[in-house]
Coordinates of C-alpha atoms in Angstrom, one line a residue:
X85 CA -2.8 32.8 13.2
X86 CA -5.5 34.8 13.7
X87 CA -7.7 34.8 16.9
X88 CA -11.2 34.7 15.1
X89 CA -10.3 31.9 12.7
X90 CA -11.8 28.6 12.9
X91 CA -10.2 25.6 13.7
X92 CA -10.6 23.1 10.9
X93 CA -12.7 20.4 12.1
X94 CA -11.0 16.7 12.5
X95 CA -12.2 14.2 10.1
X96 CA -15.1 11.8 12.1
X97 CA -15.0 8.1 10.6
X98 CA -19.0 7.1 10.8
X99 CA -19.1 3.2 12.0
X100 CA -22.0 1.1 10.8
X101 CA -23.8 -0.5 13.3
X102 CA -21.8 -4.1 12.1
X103 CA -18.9 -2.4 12.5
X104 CA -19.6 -0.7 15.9
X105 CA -20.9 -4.4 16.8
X106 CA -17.3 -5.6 16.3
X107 CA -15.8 -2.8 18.6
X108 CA -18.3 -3.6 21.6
X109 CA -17.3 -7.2 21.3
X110 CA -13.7 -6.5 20.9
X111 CA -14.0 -4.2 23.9
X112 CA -15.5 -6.8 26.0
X113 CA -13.2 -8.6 25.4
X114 CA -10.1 -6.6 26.3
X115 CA -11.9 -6.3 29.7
X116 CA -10.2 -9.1 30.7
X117 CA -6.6 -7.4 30.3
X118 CA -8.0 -4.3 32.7
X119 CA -6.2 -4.4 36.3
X120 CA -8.6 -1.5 38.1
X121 CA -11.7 -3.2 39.2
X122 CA -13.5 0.3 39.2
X123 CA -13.0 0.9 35.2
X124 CA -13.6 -2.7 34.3
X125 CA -17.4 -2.0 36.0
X126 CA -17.4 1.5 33.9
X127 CA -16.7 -0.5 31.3
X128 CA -19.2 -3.1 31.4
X129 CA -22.0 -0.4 32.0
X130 CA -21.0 1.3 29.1
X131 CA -21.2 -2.0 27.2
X132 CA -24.7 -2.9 28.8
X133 CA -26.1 0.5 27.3
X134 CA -24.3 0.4 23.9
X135 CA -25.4 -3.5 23.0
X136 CA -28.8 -2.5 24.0
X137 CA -28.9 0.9 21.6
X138 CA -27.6 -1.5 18.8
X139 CA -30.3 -4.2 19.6
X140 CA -33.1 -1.2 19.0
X141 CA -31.6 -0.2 15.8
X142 CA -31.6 -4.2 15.0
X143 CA -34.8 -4.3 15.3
X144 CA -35.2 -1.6 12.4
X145 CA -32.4 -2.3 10.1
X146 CA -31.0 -5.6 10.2
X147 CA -27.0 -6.4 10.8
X148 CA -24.8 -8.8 11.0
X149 CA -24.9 -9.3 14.9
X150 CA -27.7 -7.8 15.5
X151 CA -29.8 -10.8 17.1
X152 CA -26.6 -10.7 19.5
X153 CA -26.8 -7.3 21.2
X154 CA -29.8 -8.2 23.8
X155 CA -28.2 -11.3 25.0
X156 CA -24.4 -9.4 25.5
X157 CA -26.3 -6.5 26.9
X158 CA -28.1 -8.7 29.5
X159 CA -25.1 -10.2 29.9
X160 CA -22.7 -7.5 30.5
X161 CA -25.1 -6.5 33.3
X162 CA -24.5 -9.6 35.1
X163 CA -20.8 -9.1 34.7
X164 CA -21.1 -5.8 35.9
X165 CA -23.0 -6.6 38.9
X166 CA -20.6 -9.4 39.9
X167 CA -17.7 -7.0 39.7
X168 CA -19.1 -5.0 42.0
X169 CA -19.6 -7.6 44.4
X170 CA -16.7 -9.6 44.7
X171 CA -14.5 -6.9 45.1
X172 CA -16.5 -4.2 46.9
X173 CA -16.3 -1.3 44.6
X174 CA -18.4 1.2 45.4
X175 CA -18.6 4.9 43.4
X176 CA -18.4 7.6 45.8
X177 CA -19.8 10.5 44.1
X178 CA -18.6 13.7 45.5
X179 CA -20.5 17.4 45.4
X180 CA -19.5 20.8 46.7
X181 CA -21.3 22.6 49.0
X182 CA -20.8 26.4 50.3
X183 CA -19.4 25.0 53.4
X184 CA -16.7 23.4 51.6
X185 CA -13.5 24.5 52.7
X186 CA -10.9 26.0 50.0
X187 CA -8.5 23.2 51.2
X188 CA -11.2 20.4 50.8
X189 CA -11.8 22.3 47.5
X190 CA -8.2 22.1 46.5
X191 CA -7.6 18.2 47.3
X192 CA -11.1 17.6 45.1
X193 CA -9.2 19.5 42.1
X194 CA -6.1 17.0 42.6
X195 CA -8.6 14.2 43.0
X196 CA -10.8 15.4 39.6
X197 CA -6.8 15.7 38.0
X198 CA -5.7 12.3 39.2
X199 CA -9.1 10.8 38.0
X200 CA -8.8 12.3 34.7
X201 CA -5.0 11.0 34.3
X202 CA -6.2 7.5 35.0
X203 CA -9.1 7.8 32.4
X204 CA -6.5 8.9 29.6
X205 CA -3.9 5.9 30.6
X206 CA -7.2 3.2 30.4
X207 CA -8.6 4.6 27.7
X208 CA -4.9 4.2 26.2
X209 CA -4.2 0.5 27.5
X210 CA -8.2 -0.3 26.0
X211 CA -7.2 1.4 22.7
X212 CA -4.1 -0.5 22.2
X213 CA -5.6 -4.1 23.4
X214 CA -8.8 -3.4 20.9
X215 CA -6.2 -2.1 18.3
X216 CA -4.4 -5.7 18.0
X217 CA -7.5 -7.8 18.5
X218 CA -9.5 -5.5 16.6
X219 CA -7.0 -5.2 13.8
X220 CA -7.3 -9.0 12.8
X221 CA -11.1 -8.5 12.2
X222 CA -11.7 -7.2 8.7
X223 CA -14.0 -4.2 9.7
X224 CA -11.7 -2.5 12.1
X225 CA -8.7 -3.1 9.8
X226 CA -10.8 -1.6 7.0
X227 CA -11.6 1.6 9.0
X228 CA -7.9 2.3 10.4
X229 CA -6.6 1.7 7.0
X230 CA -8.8 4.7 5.8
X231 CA -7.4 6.5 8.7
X232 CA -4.5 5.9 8.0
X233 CA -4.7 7.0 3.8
X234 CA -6.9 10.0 5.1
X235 CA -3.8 10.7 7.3
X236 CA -1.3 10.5 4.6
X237 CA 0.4 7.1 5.9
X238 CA -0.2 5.5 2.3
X239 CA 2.3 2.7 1.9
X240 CA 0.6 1.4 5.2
X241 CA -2.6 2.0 4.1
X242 CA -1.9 0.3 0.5
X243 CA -0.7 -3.1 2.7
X244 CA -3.6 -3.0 5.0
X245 CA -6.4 -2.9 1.5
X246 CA -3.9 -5.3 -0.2
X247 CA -4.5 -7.8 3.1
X248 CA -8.2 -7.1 2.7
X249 CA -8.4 -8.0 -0.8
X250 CA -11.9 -8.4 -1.4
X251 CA -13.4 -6.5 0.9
X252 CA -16.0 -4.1 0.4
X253 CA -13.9 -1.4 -1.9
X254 CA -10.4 -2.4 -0.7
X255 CA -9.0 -3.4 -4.4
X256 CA -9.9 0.2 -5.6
X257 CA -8.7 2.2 -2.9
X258 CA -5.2 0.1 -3.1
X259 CA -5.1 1.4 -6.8
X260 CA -5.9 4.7 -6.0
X261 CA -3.4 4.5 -3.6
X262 CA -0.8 3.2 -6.1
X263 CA -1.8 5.3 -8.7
X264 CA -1.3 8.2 -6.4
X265 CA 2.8 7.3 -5.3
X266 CA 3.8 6.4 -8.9
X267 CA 2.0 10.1 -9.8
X268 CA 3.9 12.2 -6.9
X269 CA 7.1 10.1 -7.6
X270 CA 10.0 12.1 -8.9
X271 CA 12.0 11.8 -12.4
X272 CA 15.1 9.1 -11.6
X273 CA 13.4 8.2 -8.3
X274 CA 12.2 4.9 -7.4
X275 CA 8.7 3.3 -7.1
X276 CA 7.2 -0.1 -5.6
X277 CA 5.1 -1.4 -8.1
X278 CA 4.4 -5.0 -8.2
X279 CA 5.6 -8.0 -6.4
X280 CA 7.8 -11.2 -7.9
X281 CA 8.5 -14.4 -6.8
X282 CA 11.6 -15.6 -5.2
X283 CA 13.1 -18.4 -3.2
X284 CA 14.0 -17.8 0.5
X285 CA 16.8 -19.3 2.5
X286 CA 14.4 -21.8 3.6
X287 CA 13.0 -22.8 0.1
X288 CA 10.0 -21.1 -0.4
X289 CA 8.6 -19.2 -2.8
X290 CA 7.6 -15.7 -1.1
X291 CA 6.7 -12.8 -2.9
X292 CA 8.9 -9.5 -3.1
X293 CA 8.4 -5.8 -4.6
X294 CA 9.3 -5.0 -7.7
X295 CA 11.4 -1.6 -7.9
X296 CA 11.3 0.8 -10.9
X297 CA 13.0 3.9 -11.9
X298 CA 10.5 6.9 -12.8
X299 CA 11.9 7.7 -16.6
X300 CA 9.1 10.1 -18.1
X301 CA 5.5 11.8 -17.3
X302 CA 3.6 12.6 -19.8
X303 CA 0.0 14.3 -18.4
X304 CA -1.5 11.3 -16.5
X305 CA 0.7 8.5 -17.8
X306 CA 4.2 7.7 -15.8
X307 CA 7.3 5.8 -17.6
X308 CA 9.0 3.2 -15.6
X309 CA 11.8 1.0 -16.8
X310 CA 12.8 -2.2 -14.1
X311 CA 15.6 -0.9 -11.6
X312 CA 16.8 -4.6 -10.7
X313 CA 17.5 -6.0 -14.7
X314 CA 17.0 -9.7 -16.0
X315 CA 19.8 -11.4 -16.8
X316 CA 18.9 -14.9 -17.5
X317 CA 16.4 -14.1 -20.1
X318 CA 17.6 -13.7 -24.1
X319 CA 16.3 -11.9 -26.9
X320 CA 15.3 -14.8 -28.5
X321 CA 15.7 -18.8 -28.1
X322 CA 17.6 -19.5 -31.0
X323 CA 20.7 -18.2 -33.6
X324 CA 18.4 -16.8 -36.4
X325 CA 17.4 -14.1 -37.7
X326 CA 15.0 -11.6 -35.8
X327 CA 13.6 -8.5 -35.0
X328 CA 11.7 -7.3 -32.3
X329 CA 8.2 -8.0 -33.0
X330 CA 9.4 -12.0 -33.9
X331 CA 11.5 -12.6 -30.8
X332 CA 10.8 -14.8 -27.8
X333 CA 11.8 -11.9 -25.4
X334 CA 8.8 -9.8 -26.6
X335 CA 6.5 -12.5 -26.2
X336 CA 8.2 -13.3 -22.7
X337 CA 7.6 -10.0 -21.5
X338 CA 4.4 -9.9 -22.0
X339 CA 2.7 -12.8 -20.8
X340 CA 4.8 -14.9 -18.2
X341 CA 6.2 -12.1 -16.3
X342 CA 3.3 -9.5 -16.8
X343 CA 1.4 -12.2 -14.9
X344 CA 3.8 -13.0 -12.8
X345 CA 4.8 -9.6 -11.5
X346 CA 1.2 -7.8 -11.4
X347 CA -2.1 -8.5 -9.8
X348 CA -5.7 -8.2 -12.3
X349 CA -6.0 -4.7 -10.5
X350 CA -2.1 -3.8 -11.4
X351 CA -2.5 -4.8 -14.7
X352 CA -5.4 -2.6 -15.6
X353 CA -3.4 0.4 -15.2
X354 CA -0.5 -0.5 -18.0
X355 CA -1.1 0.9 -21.2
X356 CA -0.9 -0.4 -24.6
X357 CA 2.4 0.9 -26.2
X358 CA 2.6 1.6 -30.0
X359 CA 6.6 0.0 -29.9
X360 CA 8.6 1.3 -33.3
X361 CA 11.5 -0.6 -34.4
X362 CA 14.3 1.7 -36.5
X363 CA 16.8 0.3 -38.2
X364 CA 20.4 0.7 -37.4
X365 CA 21.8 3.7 -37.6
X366 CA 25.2 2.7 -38.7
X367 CA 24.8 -0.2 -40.7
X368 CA 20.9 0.3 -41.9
X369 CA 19.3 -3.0 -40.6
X370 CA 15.7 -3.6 -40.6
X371 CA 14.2 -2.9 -37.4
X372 CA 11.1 -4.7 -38.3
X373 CA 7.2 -3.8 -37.6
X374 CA 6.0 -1.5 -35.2
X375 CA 4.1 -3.6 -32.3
X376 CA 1.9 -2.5 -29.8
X377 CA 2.7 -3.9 -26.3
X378 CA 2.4 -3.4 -22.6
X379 CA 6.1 -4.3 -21.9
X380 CA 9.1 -3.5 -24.3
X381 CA 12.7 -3.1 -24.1
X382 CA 14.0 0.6 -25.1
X383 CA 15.6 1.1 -28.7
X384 CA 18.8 3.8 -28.7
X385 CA 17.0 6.9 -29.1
X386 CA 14.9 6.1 -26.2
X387 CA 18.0 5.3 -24.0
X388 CA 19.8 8.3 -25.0
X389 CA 16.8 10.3 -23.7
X390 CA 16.7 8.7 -20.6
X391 CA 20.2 8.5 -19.6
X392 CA 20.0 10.4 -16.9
X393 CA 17.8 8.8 -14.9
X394 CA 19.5 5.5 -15.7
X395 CA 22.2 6.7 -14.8
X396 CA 24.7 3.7 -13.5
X397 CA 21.3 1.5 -14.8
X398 CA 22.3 2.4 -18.6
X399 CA 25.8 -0.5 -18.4
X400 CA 25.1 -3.7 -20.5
X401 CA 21.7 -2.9 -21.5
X402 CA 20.3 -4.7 -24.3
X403 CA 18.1 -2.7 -26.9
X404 CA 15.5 -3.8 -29.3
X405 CA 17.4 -2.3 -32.1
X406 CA 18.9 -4.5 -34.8
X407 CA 23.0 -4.7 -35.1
X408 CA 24.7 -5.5 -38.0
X409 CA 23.2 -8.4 -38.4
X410 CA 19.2 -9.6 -38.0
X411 CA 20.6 -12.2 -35.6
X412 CA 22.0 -9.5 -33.3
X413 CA 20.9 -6.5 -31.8
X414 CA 22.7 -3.3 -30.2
X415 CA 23.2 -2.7 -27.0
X416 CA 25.0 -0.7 -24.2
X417 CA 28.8 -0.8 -23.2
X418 CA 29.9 -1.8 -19.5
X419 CA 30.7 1.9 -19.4
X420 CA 27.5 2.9 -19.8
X421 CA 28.4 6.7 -21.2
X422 CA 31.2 8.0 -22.9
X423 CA 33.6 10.6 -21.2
X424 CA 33.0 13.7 -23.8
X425 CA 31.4 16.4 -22.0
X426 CA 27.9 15.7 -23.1
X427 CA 28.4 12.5 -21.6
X428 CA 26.4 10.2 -24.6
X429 CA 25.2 6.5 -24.4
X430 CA 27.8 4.7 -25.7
X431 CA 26.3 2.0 -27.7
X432 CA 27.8 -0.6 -29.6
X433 CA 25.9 -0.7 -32.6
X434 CA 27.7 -4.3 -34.3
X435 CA 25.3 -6.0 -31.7
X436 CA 25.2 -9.1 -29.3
X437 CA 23.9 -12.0 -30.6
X438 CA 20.2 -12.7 -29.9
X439 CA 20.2 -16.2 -28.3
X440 CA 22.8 -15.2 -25.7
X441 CA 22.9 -14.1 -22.1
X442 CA 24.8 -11.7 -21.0
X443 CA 23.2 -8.4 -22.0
X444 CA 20.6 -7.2 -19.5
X445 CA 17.2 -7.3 -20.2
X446 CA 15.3 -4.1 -18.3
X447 CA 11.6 -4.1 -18.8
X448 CA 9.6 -0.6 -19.6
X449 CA 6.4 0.1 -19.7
X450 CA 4.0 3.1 -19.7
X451 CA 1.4 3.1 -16.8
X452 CA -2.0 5.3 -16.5
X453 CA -2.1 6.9 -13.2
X454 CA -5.4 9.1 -13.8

């Protein structure tokens, strides 16, 4: 690196004076935790001074806390006065003069060293108390969360805006967030996206992410298909006749579990799909009208393209394409791929009937990450 070239400068979060009201208080509070009667009185001055800058700024431009920063000031004072006299601590302020003596000089070095160390292990102990206080108050959980995303820690980031919910722009930056992993996420890899509900070993209903496998990117727009497959869901409800754009699993697909699975926010970013049904290949059944959805099941030319990042995924997939008959529709083998050298999707085109169970059901959809 070059001598003459710049450091870059580190990033400074700017508090409000709310939020810098909530990390006096915090700090005052995690006085009580101090051990060192000396840096619990440094402390308290430095509170007296800060509570009473914030009070004159109150005065100006009013925030939430404001009418509270004379009172803690005054009152920090007190504190800070009875610290110093119940247990004697007095600052002994030391100076050199040119009489001082190279050893005397030496031992104030150590003295200035040993001083400095116990500063950095305080100022350590005081960030970690304020860091769990602080982090159950939404402010300070707001601004290390945008630490952390400005840091790169994004999954952490994405829980601590998710927990926030409401706040100020928390929502958004949690989608950018998301957008942003499902964007960088590589072909065949997998992505968190979501969150479904299942039953514990104690009986409740908790909420757990939903894992897809990254199929397609096309520009802005990412193609994910469900890496864990439904298999209690059919095609349709009954032994009839059906394509895709009658069935019950279309209409399953896209209500109950798209509100199930995804938040308003999550939502917003899955795109409306223009779905075509082709008929079969072998025996020439009607596929039906084209639909436009936000979740579908893929047909066989889509599962051929896509084999292989399905990989293992592709065994006892159901398809949306028709069998031989309108009450069935294709689907693949428990092998999953033939064992020619191009290694094909070995579908069975006669079909599995539409009202049974037994074919997996593995949701795709096309999500806008711009």
């Amino acid at each position: 690196m070059a001598k003459n070239q710049k450091k870059k400068k580190k990033q400074v979060v700017e508090l409000t004076p709310a939020e810098k009201f909530v990390q006096l208080k915090t700090l005052k509070k995690a006085t009580r935790c101090m051990y060192v009667e000396q840096d619990v009185y440094d402390v308290y001055k430095y509170l007296v001074k800060s509570f009473a800058e914030l009070s004159e700024i109150g005065k100006e431009t009013s925030f939430e806390g404001c009418e509270q920063c004379a009172a803690l000031s005054q009152e920090c004072e007190v504190l800070a006065e009875e610290w110093k006299k119940n247990h004697a601590t007095e600052r002994v302020e030391e100076s050199r003069t040119v009489t001082t003596s190279a050893k005397e000089r030496e031992a104030q070095e150590k003295g200035k060293k040993k001083s400095a160390s116990k500063w950095v292990t305080i100022a350590a102990l005081v960030l970690i108390i304020g860091f769990t206080i602080c982090y159950q108050v939404d402010t300070t959980r707001y601004q290390i969360a945008r630490i952390g995303e400005a840091a790169g820690f994004t999954q952490w980031a994405k829980s601590s805006y998710v927990a926030l919910d409401d706040y100020k722009d928390s929502k958004a930056r949690m989608l950018q967030i998301q957008k942003k992993i499902i964007r960088d996420t590589k072909k065949g890899h997998i992505v968190k996206f979501g969150s479904t509900p299942v039953i514990n070993a104690k009986g409740e209903t908790v909420r757990t992410d939903c894992s897809w496998i990254v199929l397609d990117k096309q520009e802005d727009a990412v193609l994910l298909t469900k890496q864990s497959a439904i298999n209690d869901i059919p095609y349709h409800n009954t032994d009839e006749p059906v394509t895709w754009e009658q069935c019950a699993l279309r209409q399953e697909l896209n209500t109950t579990f798209l509100e199930q699975t995804f938040s308003p926010q999550e939502k917003s970013l899955i795109m409306d799909t223009q779905v075509t049904c082709n008929n079969n290949e072998t025996y020439q059944t009607g596929g039906g009208g084209a639909t436009t959805d936000k979740i579908f099941i893929m047909n066989e030319d889509e599962v051929r393209q896509y084999r292989k990042q399905l990989g293992a995924k592709l065994k006892t997939m159901r398809l949306r394409t028709p069998g031989k008959e309108k009450d069935t529709t294709t689907y693949v083998s428990a092998l999953g791929q033939t064992g020619d050298t191009e290694k094909e999707v070995d579908i069975i085109d006669y079909g599995f009937p539409v009202e049974r169970n037994g074919a997996c059901i593995r949701p795709t959809m096309w999500v806008n990450c711009k």
